[in-house]
XYZ file of C-alpha atoms in Angstrom:
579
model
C -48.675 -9.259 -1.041
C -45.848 -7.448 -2.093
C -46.498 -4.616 -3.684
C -43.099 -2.452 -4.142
C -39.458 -2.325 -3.927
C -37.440 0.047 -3.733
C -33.680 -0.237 -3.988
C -30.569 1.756 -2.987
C -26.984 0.881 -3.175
C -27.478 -2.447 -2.881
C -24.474 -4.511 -4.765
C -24.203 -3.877 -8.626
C -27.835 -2.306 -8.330
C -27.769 1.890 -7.902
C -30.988 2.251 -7.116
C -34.049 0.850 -8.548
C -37.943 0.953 -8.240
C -40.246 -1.580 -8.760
C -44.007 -2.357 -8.662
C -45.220 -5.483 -8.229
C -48.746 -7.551 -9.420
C -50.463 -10.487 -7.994
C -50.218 -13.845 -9.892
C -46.840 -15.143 -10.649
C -44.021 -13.127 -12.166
C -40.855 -13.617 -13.361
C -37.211 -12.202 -13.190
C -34.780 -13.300 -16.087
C -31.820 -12.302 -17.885
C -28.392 -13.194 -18.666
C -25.829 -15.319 -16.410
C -24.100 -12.927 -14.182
C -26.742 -10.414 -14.657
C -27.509 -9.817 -10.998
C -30.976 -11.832 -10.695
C -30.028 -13.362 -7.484
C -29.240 -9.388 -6.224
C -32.684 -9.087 -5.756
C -33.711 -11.962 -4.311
C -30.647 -11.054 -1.856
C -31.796 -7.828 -1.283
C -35.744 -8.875 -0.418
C -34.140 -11.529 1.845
C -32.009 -8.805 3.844
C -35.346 -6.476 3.767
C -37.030 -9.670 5.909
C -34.390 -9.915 8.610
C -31.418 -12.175 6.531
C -27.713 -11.109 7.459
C -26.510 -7.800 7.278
C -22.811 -7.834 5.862
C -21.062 -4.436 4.471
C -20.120 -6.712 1.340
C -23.739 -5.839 0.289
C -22.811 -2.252 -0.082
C -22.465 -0.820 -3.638
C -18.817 -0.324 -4.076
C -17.911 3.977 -3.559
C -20.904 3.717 -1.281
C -21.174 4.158 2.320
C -24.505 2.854 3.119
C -26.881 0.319 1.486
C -30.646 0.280 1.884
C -33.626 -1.485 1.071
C -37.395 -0.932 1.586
C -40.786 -2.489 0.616
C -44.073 -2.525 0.796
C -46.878 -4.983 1.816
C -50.899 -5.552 1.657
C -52.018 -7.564 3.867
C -55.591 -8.215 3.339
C -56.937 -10.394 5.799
C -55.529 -7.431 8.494
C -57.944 -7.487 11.784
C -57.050 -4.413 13.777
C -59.101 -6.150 17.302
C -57.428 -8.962 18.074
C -56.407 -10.013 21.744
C -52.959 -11.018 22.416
C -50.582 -11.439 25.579
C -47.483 -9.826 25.874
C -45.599 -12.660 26.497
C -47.759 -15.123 24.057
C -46.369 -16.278 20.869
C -48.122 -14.684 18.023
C -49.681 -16.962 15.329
C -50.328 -14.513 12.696
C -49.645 -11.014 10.866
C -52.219 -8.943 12.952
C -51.493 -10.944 16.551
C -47.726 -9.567 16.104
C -48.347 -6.029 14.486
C -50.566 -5.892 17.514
C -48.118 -7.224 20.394
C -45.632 -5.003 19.257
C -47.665 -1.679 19.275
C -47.694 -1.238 14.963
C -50.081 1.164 13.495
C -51.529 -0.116 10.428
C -52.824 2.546 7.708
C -54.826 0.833 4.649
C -54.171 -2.702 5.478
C -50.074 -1.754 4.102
C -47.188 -1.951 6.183
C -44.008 -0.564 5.007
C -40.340 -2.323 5.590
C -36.965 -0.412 5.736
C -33.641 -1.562 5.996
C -30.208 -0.104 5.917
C -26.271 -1.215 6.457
C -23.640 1.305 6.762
C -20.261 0.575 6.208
C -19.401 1.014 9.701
C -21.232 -2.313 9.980
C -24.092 -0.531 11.834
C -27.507 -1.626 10.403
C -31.142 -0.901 11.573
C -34.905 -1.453 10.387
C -38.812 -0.137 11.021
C -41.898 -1.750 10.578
C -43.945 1.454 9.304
C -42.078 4.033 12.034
C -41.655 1.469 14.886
C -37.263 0.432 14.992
C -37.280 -3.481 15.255
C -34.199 -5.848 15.640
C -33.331 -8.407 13.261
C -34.715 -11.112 15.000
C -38.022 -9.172 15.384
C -38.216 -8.247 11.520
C -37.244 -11.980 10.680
C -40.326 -13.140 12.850
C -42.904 -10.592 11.315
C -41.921 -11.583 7.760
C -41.838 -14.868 8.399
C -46.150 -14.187 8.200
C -45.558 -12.374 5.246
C -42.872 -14.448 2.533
C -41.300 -18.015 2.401
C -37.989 -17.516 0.264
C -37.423 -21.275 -1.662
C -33.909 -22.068 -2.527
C -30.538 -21.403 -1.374
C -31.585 -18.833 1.432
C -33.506 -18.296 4.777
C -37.588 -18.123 5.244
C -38.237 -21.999 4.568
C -41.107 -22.750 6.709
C -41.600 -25.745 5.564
C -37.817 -26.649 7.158
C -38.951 -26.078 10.477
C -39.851 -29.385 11.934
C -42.149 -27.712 14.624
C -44.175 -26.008 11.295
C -44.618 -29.638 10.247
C -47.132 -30.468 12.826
C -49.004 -27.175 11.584
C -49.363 -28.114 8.280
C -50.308 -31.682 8.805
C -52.713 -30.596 11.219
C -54.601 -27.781 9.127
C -54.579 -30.630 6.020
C -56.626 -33.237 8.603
C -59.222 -30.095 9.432
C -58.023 -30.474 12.959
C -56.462 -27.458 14.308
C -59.737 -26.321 16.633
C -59.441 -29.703 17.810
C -55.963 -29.485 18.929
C -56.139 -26.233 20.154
C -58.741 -27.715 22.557
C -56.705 -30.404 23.596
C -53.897 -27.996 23.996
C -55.977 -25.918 26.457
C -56.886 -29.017 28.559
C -53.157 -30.291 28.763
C -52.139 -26.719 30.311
C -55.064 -27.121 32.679
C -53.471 -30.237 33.747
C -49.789 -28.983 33.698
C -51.162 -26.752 36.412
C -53.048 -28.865 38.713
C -50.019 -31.151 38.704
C -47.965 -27.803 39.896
C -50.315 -27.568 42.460
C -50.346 -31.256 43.540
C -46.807 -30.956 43.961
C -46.302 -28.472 46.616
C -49.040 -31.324 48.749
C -45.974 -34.089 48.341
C -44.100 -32.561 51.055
C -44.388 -34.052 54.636
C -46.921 -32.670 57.023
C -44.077 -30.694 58.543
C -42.607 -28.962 55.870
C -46.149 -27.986 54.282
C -46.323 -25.988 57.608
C -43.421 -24.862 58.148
C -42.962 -23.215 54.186
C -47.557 -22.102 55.145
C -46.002 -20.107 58.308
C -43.512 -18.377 55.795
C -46.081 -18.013 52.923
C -48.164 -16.418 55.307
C -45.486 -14.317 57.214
C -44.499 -13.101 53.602
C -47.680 -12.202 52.492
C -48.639 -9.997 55.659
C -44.851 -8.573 55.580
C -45.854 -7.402 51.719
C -49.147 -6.252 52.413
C -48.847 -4.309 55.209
C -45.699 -2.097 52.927
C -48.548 -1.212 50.361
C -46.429 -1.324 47.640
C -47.280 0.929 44.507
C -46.109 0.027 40.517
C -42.438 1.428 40.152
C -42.178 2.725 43.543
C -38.712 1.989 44.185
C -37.974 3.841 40.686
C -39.638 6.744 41.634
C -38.058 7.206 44.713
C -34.477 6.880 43.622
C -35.048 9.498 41.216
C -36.745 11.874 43.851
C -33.789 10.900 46.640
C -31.342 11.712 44.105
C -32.624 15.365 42.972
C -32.936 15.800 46.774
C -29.242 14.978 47.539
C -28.200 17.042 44.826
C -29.732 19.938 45.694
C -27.144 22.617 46.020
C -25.767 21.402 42.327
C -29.443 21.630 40.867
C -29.992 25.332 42.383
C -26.720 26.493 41.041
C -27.176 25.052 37.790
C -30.780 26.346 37.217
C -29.337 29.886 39.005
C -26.751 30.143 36.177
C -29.185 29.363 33.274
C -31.683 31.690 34.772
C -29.159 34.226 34.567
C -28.007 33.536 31.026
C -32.305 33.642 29.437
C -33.463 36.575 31.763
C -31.384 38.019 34.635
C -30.644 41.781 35.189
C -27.453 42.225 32.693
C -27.499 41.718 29.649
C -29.251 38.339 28.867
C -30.529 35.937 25.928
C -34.227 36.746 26.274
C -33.523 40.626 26.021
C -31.024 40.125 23.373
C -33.380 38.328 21.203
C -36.170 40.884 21.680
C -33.686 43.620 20.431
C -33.081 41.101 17.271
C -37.153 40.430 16.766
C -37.379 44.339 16.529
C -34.454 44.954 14.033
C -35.849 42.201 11.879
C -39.434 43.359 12.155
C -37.727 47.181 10.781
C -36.265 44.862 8.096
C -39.440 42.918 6.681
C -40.712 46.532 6.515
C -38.442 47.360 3.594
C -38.178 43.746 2.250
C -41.368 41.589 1.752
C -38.825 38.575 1.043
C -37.458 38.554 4.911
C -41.096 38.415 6.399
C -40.609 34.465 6.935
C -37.178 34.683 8.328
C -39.102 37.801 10.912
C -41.749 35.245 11.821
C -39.790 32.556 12.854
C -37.375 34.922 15.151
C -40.733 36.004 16.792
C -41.553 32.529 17.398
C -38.120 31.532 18.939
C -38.694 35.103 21.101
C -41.794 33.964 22.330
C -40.930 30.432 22.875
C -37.010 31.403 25.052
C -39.667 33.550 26.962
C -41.708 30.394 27.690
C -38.762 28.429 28.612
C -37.204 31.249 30.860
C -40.653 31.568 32.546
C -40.636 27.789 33.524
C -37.010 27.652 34.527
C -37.829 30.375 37.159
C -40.515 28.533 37.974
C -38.411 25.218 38.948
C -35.819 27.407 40.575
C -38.893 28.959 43.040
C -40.267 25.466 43.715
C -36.828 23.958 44.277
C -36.593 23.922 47.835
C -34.581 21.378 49.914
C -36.234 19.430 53.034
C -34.375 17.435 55.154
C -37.513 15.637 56.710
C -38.740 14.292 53.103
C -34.858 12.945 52.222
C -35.282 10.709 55.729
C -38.623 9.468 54.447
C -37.399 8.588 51.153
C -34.300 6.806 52.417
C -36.398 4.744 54.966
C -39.149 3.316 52.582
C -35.762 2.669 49.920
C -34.419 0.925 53.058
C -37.932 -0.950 53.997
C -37.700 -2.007 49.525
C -34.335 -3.095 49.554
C -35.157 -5.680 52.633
C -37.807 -6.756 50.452
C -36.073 -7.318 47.274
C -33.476 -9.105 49.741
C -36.081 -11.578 50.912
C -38.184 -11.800 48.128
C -36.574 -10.931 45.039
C -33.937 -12.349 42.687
C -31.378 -9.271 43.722
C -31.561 -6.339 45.574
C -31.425 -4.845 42.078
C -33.818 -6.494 40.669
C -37.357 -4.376 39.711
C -40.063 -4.587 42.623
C -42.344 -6.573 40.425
C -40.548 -9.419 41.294
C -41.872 -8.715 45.108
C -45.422 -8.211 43.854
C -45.089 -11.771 41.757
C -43.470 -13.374 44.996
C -46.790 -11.887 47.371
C -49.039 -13.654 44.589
C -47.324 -16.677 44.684
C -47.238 -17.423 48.725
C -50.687 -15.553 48.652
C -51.823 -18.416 46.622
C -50.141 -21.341 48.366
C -51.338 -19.757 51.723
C -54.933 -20.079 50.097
C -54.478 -23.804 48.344
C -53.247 -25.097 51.791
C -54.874 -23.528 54.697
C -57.686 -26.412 53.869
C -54.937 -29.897 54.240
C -55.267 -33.165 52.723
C -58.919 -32.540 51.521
C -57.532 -30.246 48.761
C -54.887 -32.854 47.890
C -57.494 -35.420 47.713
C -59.613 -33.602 45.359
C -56.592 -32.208 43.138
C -55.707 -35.908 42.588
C -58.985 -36.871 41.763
C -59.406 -34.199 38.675
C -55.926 -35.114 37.587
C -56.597 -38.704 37.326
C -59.988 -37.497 35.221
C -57.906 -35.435 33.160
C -55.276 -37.419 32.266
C -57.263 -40.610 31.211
C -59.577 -37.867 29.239
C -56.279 -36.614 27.576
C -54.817 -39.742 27.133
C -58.124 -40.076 24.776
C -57.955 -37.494 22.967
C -54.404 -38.089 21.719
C -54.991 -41.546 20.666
C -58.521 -40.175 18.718
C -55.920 -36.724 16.836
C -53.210 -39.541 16.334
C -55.358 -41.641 14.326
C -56.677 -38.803 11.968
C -53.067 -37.879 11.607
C -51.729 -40.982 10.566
C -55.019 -41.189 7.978
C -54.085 -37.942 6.610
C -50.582 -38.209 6.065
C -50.923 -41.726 3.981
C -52.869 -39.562 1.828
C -50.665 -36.483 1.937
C -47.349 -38.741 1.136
C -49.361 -40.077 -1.926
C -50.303 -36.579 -3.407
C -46.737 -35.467 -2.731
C -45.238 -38.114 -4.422
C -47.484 -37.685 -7.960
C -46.799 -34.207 -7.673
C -43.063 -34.854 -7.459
C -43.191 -37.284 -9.961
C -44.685 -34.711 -12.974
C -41.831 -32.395 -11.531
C -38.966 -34.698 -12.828
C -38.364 -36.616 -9.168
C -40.122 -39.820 -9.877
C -37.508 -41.974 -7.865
C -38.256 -39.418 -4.850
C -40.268 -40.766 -1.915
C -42.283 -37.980 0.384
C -42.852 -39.520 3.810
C -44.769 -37.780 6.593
C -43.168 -39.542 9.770
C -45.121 -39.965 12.775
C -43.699 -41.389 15.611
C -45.016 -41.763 19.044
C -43.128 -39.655 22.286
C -40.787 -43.123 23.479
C -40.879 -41.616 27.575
C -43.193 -44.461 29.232
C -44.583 -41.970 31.935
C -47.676 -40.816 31.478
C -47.001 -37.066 32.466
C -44.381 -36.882 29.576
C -46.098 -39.305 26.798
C -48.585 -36.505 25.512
C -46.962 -32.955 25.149
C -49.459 -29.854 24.504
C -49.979 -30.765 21.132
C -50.975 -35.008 21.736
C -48.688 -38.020 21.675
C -47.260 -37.672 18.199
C -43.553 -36.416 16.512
C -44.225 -35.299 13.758
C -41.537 -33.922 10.895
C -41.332 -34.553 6.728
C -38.996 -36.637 5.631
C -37.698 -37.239 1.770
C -35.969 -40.147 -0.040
C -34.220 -38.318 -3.007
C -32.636 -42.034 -4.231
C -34.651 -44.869 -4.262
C -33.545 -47.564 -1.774
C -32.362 -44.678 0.725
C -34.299 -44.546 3.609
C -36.310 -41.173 4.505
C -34.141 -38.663 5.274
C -35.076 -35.130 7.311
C -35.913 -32.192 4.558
C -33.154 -30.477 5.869
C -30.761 -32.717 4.431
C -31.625 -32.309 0.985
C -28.736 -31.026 -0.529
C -30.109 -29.826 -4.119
C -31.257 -25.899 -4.089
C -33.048 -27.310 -7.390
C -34.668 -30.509 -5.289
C -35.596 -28.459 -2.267
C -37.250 -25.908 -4.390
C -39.544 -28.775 -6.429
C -40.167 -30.275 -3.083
C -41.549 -27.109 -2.073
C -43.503 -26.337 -4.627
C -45.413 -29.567 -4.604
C -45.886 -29.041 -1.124
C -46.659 -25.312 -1.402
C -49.286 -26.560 -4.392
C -50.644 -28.890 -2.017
C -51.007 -26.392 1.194
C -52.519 -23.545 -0.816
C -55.600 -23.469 0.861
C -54.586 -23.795 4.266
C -51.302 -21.812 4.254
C -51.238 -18.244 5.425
C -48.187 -16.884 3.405
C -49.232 -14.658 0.353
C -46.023 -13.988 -1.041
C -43.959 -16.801 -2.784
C -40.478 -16.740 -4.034
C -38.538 -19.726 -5.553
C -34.795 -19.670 -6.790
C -32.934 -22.143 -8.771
C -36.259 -24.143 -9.508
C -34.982 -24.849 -12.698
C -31.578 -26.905 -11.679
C -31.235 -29.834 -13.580
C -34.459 -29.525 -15.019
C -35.598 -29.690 -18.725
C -38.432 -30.400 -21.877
C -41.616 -31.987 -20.151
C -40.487 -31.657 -16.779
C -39.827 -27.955 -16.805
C -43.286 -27.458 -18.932
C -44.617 -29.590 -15.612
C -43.093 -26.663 -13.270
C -44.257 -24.187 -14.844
C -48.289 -25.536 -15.160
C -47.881 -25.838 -11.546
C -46.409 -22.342 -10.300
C -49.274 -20.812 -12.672
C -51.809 -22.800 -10.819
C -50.489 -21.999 -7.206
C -50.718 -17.961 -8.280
C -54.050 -18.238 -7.858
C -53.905 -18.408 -4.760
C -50.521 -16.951 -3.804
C -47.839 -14.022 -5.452
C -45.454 -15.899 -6.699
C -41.699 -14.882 -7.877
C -39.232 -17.151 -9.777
C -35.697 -16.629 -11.181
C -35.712 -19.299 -14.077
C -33.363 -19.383 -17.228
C -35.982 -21.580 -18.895
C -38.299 -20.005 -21.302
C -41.135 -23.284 -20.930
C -41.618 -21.615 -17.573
C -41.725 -18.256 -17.782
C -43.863 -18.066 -20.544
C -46.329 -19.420 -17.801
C -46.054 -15.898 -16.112
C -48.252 -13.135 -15.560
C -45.877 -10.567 -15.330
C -41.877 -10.425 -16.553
C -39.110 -8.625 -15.006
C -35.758 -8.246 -16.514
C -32.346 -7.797 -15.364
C -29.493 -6.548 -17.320
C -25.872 -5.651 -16.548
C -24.233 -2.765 -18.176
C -20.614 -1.342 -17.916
C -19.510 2.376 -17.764
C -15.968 3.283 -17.358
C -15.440 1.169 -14.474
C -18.194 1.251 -12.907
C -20.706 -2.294 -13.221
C -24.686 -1.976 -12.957
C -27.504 -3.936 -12.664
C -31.029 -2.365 -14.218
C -33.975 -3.693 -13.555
C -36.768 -3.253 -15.146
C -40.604 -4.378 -16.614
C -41.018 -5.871 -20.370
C -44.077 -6.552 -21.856
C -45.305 -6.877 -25.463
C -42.511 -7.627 -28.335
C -39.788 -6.807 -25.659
C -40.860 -10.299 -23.878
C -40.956 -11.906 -27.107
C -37.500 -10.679 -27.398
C -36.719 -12.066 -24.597
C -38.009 -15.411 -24.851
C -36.078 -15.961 -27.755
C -32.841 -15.302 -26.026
C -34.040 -17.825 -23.738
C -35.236 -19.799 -26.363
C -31.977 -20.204 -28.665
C -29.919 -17.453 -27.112
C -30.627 -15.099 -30.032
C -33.436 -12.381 -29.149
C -33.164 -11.309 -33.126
C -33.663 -14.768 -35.027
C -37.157 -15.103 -36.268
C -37.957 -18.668 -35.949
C -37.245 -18.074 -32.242
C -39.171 -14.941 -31.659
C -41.739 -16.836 -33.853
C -41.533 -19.876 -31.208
C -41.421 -17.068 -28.387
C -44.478 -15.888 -29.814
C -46.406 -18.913 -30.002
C -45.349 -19.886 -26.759
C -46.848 -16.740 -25.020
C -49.776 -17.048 -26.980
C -50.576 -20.862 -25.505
C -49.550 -20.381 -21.771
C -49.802 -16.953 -21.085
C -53.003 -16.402 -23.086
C -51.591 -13.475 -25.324
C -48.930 -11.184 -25.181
């Protein structure tokens, strides 16, 4: 949830604060007013385009920063490096973020140099990193970025958690990799006879070539550094010589100097209580110079060249690089890549000291697994195509109280076309599966991504999003331009439904219509004001008879007549239960 945002420079806006509720909340205001600023200004807070056109004109730099409960937080969770993370905690903890109170805190900031950067809590993150994370954390509905429901791979996801099938994928999932691999390791048995022993007397030359260099973790790093400070020996002794001198040799020198200094100012806090501060922190950059000039003489003691430890470096550099040559990518490449190639042989040396029996049995699980597999798919496939008949259906009432009653909703499922076995099932079973929409009737389905209404791909969302509620993991709702095109019953209809997906989700909406807002928990409002020549957006909270107000405008476009604050007022009253 979000819970605060805090603005800076950011186009017309100078710099705003605001706290945020659950439930669903509004923004309004006048045409022009800068609504959409803020929705532009969350969206470049979760990874959207930097561009120095963002920057409040006189300004050099533009910033944005918010932050975020997330209540279903687990600090324990297990996650590879290299896995993709399928939730909030799995990526705060792959990428090393300390979490304080279940609340992380976003920042954000463009300069006009066209430098930008951004930190998840105190951690720097790219774009692409901060785009990912929020992803977990906001969908964005409308005319901008964070549609997860317009990723066709996220279709299969949703489908799957409506059906009540997800551990059951996952499952089959885990016992297509196990095949995946024991077709790897079939393959390196469909070589002839002779070339399975010719690449085994390699393997094993290889691994005994590795293993008897005992390798260590960074080695080759480590040594470059240590044959480099030993080459430049005579420039590392005249260098710590000459700043040895300068902190503490015989003349005059900076240590001495500054102990003259510590006394004067010691004399001084004597007669003036005010300078005892300034006294204290001399003394502590005294003691601290004396530290460091202690430890530089130190080095320059222990700094001693030998010839016989350069030749031993340079030969086990020499014995690394023949390695890398043989068994790495480059000779430049890091030694791990030596370490992965040992495993690798090491393991083929293992699978085939043994022949055709191994073969044998390999194909014999494989043709277990894959009829097993082949099962499975046909079993998820079924429930899938059950569930999305009924999903379409739901979609398509929904849709139809939202003012899109000639819309069709069609979950397509179509089976992978490749004939061979190995590539009919992928990880996830045998289906493709992506939305599709009819906007006209008689037009056949057409990929969401193709509607070309910000106003129809908002509804569409929001009858999904109504539908998913229970299964989807992203707390924090925002749809723009819902209201395009919209009107009367229909936009009554829109409203009744964001109010009932709040409880479950935050939910913000820009909306010029006052039949939905007066659904909302909470009202922001945005005005523009002019000052000289300078143009401002103010944001701020109304509650009370400054909502009525408000409604009114929306109402009739006159905030001061009294049959439309009396409407207002009623209004409230019925959908918002009170003002």
């Amino acid at each position: 949830m979000l819970e605060d945002l805090t603005i800076k420079d950011f186009a017309l806006i100078d710099s705003d604060y605001l706290e945020f509720n659950k439930g669903f909340t509004v923004f309004s205001g006048e045409t022009g007013a800068g609504k959409s600023i803020l929705i532009g200004a969350l969206s470049f807070l979760l990874g959207g385009k930097a561009e120095t056109s963002m920057i409040r004109h006189g300004k050099n730099e533009a910033s944005v920063s918010g932050t975020f409960y997330i209540p279903d937080y687990k600090e324990n969770v297990h996650i590879d490096d290299d896995a993709e993370p399928g939730n909030v905690s799995e990526w705060l903890v792959q990428h090393n973020v300390e979490v304080e109170n279940n609340r992380v805190l976003l920042r954000r900031y463009i300069r006009d140099t066209g430098k930008s950067a951004a930190w998840i809590n105190d951690v720097p993150v790219t774009r692409t990193d901060l785009a990912q994370f929020s992803s977990f954390l906001v969908d964005i509905h409308g005319q901008h970025e964070h549609q997860s429901l317009m990723k066709v791979s996220e279709h299969r996801k949703f489908l799957d958690a409506r059906c009540g099938i997800v551990d059951e994928v996952h499952e089959f999932t885990q016992l297509y990799a196990s095949l995946v691999e024991k077709r790897k390791s079939l393959s390196e048995y469909s070589m002839s006879e002779d070339e399975r022993q010719r690449k085994l007397e390699l393997m094993s030359f290889a691994v005994q070539e590795i293993s008897e260099a005992k390798l260590k973790k960074d080695e080759d790093t480590i040594l470059e550094e240590e044959e480099t400070r030993l080459l430049s020996y005579e420039k590392l002794y005249s260098n710590v010589e000459n700043l040895n001198n300068l902190l503490s040799g015989k003349d005059e020198n900076i240590v001495v100097s500054l102990k003259k200094a510590v006394r004067e100012a010691a004399a001084l806090s004597q007669l003036d209580k005010s300078v005892e501060k300034l006294n204290s922190r001399l003394e502590s950059a005294f003691y601290e110079l004396s530290d460091l000039a202690d430890e530089f003489s130190d080095y320059q003691n222990k700094l001693v060249f030998d010839p016989n430890r350069l030749q031993e470096v340079e030969d086990r550099l020499s014995l690394i690089y023949n390695l890398k040559k043989k068994y790495a990518s480059s000779v430049n490449a890091p030694l791990c890549e030596v370490m992965n190639y040992f495993q690798e042989a090491q393991k083929f040396v293992e699978e085939n000291t043994n022949g055709n029996d191994q073969k044998s049995a390999l194909q014999a699980e494989i043709k277990v697994l894959e009829k097993e597999i082949l099962s499975r798919a046909a079993i998820i496939s079924d429930k899938r195509k059950k569930c999305a008949s009924e999903l379409s259906s739901e979609v398509n009432e929904i849709l139809g109280s939202l003012g899109m009653k000639g819309t069709q909703f069609v979950v397509g499922i179509t089976e992978k076309s490749v004939s061979d076995v190995e590539q009919k099932c992928g990880p996830y079973g045998k289906d493709n599966i992506e939305f599709l929409i009819s906007a006209n009737p008689g037009n056949p389905p057409q990929p969401l991504a193709k509607i070309a209404s910000g106003g129809e791909l908002s509804r569409v969302m929001l009858a999904l999003k109504t539908i998913f509620a229970e299964v989807d993991k992203v707390d924090t709702l925002i749809f723009d331009e819902i209201d395009t095109g919209i009107g009367g019953e229909v936009a009554v209809a829109v409203g009744n439904h964001i109010k009932k997906l709040s409880e479950k989700h935050q939910i913000f909406c820009i909306t010029h219509l006052a039949s939905i807002a007066v659904y909302a928990d909470n009202q922001i409002k945005i005005e523009k004001s002019v000052s000289g020549e300078i143009t401002s957006s103010n944001v701020y909270v109304i509650e009370g008879e400054q909502r009525v107000s408000e409604i009114a405008r929306m109402l009739s476009g006159d905030s001061d007549n009294a049959q439309s604050l009396e409407h207002a007022r009623s209004m409230l009253n019925k959908f918002s239960g009170g003002l």
